[in-house]
Short mmCIF file of C-alpha atoms and ligand atoms in Angstrom, two decimals:
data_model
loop_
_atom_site.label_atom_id
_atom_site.label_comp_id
_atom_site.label_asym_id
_atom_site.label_seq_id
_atom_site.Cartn_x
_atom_site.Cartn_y
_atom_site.Cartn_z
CA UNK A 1 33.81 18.74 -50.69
CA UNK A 2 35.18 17.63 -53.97
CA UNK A 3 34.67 15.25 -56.40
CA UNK A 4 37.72 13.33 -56.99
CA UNK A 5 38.41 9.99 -58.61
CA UNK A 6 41.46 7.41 -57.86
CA UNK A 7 42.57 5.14 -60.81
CA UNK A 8 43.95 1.93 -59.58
CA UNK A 9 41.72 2.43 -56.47
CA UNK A 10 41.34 -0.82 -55.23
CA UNK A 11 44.78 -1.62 -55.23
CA UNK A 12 47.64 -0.72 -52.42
CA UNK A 13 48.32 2.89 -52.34
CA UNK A 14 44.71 3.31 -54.76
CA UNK A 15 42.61 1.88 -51.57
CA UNK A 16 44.43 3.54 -48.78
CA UNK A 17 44.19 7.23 -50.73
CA UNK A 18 40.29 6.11 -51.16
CA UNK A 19 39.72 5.90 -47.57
CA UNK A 20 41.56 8.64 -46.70
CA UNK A 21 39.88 11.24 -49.26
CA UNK A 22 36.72 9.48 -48.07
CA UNK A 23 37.04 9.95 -45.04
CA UNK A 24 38.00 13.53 -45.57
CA UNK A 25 34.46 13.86 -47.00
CA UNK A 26 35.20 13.91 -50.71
CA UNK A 27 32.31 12.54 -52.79
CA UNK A 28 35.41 9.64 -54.45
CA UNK A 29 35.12 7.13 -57.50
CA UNK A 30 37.16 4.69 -57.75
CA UNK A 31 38.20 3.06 -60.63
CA UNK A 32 39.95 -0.25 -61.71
CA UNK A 33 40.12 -2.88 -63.72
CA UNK A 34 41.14 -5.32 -60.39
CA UNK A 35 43.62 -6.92 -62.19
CA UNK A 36 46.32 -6.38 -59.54
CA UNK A 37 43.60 -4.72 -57.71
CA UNK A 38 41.54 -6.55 -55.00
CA UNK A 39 37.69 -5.57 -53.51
CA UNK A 40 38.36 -6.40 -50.32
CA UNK A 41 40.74 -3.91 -49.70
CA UNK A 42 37.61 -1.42 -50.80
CA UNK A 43 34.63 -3.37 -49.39
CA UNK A 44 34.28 -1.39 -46.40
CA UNK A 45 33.74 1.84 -48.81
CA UNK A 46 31.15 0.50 -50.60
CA UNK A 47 28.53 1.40 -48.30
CA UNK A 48 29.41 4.63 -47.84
CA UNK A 49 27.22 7.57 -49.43
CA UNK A 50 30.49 9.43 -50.88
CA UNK A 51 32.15 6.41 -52.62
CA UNK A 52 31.32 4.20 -55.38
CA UNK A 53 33.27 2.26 -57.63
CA UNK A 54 33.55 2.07 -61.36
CA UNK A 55 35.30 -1.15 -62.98
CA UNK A 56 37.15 0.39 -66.18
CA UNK A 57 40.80 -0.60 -67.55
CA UNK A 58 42.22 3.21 -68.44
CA UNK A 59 43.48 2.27 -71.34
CA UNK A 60 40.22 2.43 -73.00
CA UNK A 61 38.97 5.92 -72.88
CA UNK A 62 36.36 7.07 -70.16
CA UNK A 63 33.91 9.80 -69.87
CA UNK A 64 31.27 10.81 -67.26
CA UNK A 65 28.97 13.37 -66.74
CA UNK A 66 29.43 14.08 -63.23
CA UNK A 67 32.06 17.36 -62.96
CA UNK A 68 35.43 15.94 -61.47
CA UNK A 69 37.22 18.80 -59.30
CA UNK A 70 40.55 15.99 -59.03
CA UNK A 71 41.66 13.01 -60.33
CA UNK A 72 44.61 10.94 -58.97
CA UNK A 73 45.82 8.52 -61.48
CA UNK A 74 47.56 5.27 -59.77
CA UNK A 75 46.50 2.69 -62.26
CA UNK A 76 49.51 0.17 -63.03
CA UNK A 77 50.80 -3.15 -61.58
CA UNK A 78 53.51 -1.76 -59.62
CA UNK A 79 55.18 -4.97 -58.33
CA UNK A 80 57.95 -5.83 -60.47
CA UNK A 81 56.74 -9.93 -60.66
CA UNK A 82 53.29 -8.33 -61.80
CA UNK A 83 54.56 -5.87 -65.16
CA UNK A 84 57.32 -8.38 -65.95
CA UNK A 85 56.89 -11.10 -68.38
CA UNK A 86 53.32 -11.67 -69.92
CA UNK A 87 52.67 -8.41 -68.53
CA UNK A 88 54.83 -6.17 -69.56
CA UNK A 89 53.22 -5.01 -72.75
CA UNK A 90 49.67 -4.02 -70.66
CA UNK A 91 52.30 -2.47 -68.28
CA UNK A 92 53.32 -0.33 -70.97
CA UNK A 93 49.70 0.36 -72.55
CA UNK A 94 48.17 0.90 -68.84
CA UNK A 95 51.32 3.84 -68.36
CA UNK A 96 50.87 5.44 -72.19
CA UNK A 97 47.30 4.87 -73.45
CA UNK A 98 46.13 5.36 -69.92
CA UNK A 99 47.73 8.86 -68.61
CA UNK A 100 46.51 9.69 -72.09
CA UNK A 101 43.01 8.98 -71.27
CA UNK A 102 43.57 10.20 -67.75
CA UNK A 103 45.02 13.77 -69.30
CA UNK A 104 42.28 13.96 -72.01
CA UNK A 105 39.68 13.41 -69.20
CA UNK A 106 41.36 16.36 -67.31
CA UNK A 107 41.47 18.67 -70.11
CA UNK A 108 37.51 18.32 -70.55
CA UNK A 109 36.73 18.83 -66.58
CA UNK A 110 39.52 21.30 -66.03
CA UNK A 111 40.50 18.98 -63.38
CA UNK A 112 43.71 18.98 -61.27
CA UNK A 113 45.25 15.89 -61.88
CA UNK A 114 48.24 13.64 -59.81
CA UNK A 115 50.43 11.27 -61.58
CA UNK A 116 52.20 8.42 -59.40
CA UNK A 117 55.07 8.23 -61.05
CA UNK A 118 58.24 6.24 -59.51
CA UNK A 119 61.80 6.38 -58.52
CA UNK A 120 61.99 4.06 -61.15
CA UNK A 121 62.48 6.30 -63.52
CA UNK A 122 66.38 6.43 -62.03
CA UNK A 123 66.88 3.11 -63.27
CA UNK A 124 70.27 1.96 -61.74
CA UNK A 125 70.93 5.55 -59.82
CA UNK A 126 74.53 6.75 -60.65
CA UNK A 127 73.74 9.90 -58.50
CA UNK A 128 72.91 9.00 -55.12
CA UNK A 129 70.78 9.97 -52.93
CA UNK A 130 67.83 10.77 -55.77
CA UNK A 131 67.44 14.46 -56.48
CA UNK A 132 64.41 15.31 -58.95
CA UNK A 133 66.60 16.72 -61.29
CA UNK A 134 68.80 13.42 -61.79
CA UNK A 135 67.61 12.46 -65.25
CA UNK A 136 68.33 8.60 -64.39
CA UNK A 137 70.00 5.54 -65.92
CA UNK A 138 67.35 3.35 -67.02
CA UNK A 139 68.12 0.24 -69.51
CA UNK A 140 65.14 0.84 -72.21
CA UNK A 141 65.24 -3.11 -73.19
CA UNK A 142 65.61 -4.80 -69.66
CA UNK A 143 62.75 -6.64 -68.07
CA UNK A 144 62.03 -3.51 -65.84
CA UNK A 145 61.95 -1.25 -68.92
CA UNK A 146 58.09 -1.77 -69.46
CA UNK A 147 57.47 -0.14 -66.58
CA UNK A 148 60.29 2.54 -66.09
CA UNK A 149 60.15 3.38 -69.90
CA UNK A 150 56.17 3.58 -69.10
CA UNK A 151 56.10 5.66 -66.33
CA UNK A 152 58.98 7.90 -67.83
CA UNK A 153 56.99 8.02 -70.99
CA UNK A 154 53.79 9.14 -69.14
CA UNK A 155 55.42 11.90 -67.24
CA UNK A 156 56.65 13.43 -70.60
CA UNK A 157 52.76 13.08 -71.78
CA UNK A 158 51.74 15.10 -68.29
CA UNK A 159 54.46 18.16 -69.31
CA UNK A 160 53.05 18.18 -72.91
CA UNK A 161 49.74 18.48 -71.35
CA UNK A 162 50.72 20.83 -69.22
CA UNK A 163 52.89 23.55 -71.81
CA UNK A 164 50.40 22.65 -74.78
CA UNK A 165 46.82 21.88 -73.45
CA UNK A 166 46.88 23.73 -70.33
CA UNK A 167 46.28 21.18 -68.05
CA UNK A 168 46.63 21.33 -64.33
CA UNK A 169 49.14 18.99 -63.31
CA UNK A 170 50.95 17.27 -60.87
CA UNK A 171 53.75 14.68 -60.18
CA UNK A 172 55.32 12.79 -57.56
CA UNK A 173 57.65 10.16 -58.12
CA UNK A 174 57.44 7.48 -55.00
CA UNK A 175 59.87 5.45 -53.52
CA UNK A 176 59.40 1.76 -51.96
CA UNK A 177 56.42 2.50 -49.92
CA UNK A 178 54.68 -0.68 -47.59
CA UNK A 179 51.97 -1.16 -44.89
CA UNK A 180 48.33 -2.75 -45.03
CA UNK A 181 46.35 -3.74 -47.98
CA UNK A 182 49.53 -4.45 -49.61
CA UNK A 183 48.58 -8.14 -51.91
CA UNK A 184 50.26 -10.96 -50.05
CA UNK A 185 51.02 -12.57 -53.25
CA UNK A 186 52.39 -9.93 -55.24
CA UNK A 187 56.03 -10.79 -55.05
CA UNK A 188 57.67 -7.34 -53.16
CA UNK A 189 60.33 -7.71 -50.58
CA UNK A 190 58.55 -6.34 -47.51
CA UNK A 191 55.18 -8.74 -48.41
CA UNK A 192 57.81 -11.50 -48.87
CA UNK A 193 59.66 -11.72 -46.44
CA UNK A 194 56.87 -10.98 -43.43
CA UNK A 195 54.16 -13.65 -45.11
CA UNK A 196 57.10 -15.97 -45.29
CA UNK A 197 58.33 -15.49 -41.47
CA UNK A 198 54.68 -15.47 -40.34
CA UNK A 199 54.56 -18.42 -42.05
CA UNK A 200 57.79 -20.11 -40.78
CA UNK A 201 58.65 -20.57 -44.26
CA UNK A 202 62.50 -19.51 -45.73
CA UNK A 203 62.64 -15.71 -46.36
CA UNK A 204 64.43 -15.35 -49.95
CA UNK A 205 66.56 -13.01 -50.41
CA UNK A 206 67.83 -12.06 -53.82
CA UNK A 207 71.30 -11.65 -54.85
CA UNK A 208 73.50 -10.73 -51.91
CA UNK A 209 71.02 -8.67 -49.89
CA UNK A 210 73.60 -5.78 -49.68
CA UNK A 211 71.42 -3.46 -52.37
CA UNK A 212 69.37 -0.94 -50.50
CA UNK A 213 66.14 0.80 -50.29
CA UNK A 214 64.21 3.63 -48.22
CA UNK A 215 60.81 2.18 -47.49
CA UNK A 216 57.91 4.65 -46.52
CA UNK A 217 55.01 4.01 -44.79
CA UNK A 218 51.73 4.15 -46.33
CA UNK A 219 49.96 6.81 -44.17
CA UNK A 220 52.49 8.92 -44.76
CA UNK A 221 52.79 8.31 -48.54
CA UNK A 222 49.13 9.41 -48.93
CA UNK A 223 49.49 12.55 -46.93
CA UNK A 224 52.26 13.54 -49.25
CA UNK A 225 50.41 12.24 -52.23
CA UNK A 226 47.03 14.95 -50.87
CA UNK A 227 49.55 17.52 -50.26
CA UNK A 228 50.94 17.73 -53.35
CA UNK A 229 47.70 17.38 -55.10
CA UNK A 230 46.32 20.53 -53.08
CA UNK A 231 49.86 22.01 -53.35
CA UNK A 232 50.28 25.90 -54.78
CA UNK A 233 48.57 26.34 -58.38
CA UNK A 234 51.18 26.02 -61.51
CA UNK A 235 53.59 23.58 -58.71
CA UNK A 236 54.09 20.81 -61.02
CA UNK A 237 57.04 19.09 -59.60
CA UNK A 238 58.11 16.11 -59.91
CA UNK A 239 58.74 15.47 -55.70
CA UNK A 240 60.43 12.61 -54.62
CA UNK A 241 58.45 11.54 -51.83
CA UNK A 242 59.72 8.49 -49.95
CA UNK A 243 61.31 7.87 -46.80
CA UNK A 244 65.23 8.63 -46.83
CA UNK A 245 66.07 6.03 -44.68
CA UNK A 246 68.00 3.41 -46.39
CA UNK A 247 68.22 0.10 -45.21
CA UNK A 248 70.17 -2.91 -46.84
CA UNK A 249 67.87 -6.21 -47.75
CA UNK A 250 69.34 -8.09 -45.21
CA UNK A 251 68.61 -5.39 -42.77
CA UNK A 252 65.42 -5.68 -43.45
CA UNK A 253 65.13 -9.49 -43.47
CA UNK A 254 66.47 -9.45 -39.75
CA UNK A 255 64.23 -6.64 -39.13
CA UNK A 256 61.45 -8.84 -39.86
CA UNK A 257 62.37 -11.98 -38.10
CA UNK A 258 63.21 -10.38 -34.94
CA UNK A 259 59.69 -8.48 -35.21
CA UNK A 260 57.83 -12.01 -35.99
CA UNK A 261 59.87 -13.87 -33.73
CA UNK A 262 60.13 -16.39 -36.63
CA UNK A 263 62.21 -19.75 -36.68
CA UNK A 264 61.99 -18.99 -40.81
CA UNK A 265 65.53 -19.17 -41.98
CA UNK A 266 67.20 -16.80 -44.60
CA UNK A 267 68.34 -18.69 -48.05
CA UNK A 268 69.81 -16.67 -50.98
CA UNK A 269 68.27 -16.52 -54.56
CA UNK A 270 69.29 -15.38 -57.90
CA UNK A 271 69.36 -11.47 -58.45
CA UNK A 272 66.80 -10.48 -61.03
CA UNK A 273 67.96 -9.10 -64.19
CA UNK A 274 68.70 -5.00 -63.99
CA UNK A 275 67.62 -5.12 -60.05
CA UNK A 276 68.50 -1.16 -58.92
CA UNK A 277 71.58 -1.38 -56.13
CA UNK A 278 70.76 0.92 -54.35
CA UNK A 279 68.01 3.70 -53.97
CA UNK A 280 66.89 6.72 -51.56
CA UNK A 281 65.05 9.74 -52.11
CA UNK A 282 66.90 13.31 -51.15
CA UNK A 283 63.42 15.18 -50.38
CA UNK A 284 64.57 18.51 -50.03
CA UNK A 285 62.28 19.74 -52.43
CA UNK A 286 58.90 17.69 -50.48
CA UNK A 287 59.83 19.45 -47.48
CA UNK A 288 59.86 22.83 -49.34
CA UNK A 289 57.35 22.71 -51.12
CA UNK A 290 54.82 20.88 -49.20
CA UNK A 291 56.17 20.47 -45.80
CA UNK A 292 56.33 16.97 -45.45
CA UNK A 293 58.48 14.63 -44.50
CA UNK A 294 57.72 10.88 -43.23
CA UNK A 295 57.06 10.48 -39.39
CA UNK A 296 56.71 6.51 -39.48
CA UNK A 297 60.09 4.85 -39.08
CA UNK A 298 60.42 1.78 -40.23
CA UNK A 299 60.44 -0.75 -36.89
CA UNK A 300 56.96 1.02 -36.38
CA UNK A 301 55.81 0.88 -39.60
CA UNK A 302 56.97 -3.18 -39.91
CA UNK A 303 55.12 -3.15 -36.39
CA UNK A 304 51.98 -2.07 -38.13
CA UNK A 305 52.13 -3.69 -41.37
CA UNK A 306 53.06 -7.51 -39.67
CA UNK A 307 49.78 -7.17 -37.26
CA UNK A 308 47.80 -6.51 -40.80
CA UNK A 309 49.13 -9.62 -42.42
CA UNK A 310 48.79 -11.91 -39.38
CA UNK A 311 45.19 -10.75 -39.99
CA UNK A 312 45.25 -11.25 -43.81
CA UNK A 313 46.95 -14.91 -43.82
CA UNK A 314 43.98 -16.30 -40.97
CA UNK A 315 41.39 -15.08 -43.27
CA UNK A 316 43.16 -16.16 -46.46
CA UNK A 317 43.51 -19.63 -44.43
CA UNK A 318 40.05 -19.84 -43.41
CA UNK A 319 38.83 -19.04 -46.50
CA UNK A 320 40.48 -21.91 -48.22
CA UNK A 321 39.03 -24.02 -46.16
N1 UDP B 401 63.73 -8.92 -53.03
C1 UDP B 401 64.26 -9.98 -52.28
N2 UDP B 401 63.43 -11.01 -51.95
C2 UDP B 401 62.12 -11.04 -52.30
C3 UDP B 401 61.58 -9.97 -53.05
C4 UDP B 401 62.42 -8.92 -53.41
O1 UDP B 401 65.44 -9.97 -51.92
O2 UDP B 401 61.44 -12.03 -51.94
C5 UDP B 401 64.62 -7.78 -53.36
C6 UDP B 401 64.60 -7.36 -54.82
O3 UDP B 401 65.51 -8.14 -55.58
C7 UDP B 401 65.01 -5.92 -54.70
C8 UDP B 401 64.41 -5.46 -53.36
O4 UDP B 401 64.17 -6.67 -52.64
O5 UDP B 401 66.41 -5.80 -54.61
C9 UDP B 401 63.10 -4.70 -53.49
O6 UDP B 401 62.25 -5.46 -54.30
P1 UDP B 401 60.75 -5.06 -54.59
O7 UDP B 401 60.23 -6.05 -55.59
O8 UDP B 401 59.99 -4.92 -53.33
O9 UDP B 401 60.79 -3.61 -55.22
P2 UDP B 401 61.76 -2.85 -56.27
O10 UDP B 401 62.40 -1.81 -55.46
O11 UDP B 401 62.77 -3.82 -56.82
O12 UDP B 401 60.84 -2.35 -57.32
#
């Protein structure tokens, strides 16, 4: 049993790691600041002997006295609708002032730690599919750049840590991943477009809906996630770890409305600024290194993820009753 503790844990990927690590009887802490983050997708946890949760923004600096064997640091709005605009500059601070925090926090308990870092950092991929050693084409002053620059900015902290203060680390950089406790309101296409057909309402798709992207399920996110954390001492990556099949928007908008059965109809909206064209992870090195590669395709994976928000939009509904 370890000790472990999961920034950003009440959030997507954060609250589907804690239940996993939980269940794999790891004494877990999770910590957020719940500003993307939401307690219900944690409240099941709560009364469990191994888990407890700690609100605390990571950009201010943190210290307990309880020995931490791993820490996996998640923290960040991820959605692009949630670090743009008014948010951009605590995008920014939550990337750099927290995987400082997160790395000094390491250094004292000698702890392993994970950074989530993103295929974002590829920017507008020239190279495609992504191989790790792509160095990307990001625009530093586009709307997205508070986020790429951040995450690209905190994985250049982790190797610093790692060649000057000897810390243990480890990076993955993840793909479009989906499935439950996803936010229904945070503005990503797969969220969308299945609360908008279970809704009958029109499913918006941006620009022409011919730019792609691989979408992984959760579950098997997380296992790569714990592999790589408990991969081979000194293994620092970064892995790409997403699922290589690419699928055009509209693909997946008729994906979804055949799934739903939905009368919803498609309608076309403006492409956001500096919106990638296409993307999909070459994971060569994942299934090296940790052999894994994703087992969830994506019909079963939208299977899965559309029962969880029939689920979510009834209680949402009853609730604002
Ligand atoms: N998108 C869309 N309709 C939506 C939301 C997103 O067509 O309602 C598009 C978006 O422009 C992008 C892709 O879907 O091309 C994936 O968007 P998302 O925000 O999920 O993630 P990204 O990969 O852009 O970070």
């Amino acid at each position: 049993m370890k000790t472990i503790l999961v920034t950003g844990g009440t959030g997507f990927l954060g609250s589907n790691l804690c239940h996993r690590l939980v269940n794999d009887g790891h004494k877990v802490i999770c910590m957020d600041n719940n500003y993307t983050g939401r307690m219900s997708n944690i409240n099941d946890l709560l009364s469990c002997d191994n888990f407890r949760f700690i609100k605390h923004d990571i950009c201010e600096t943190f210290s307990i006295d309880e020995h931490l064997d791993q820490i996996y640091n998640l923290a960040c709005p991820a959605s692009p609708p949630a670090y743009q605009g008014k948010h951009s500059i605590t995008t920014t601070k939550t990337c750099v002032f927290g995987a400082i925090n997160m790395l000094e926090l390491a250094k004292v308990h000698q702890a392993t730690i994970l950074q989530t870092s993103t295929s974002e950092v590829y920017g507008e991929p020239l190279m495609h599919p992504q191989v790790e050693s792509y160095r990307g084409n990001v625009n530093p002053i586009g709307i997205r750049a508070c986020y790429d620059e951040g995450k690209r900015c905190a994985e250049s902290l982790f190797f610093d840590y790692y060649r000057h203060e000897g810390v243990d680390i480890k990076v993955i950089r993840i793909f479009n991943t989906y499935g439950p406790n996803m936010d229904p309101h945070d503005g990503r296409v797969v969220s969308n477009f299945i609360c908008q057909a279970l809704k009958g309402e029109n499913i918006t798709i941006y620009g022409n809906g011919l730019q792609t992207r691989s979408f992984c399920y959760v579950d098997d996110l997380i296992e790569a996630m714990v592999r790589m954390m408990n991969s081979q001492k000194g293994f620092t990556g970064p892995v790409n770890t997403g699922n290589p099949g690419e699928f055009t928007i509209k693909e997946l908008a008729e994906k979804v409305v055949a799934q739903t059965g939905s009368l919803s109809k498609i309608v076309y909206k403006d492409l956001p600024a500096d919106d990638p064209t296409q993307r999909r992870p070459d994971i060569s090195l994942a299934k090296a290194k940790l052999d894994w590669e994703p087992h969830v395709c994506l019909d079963e994976g939208l299977k899965r993820t559309i029962e969880y928000f029939r689920k979510e939009i009834i209680q949402l509904s009853a609730a604002a009753e």
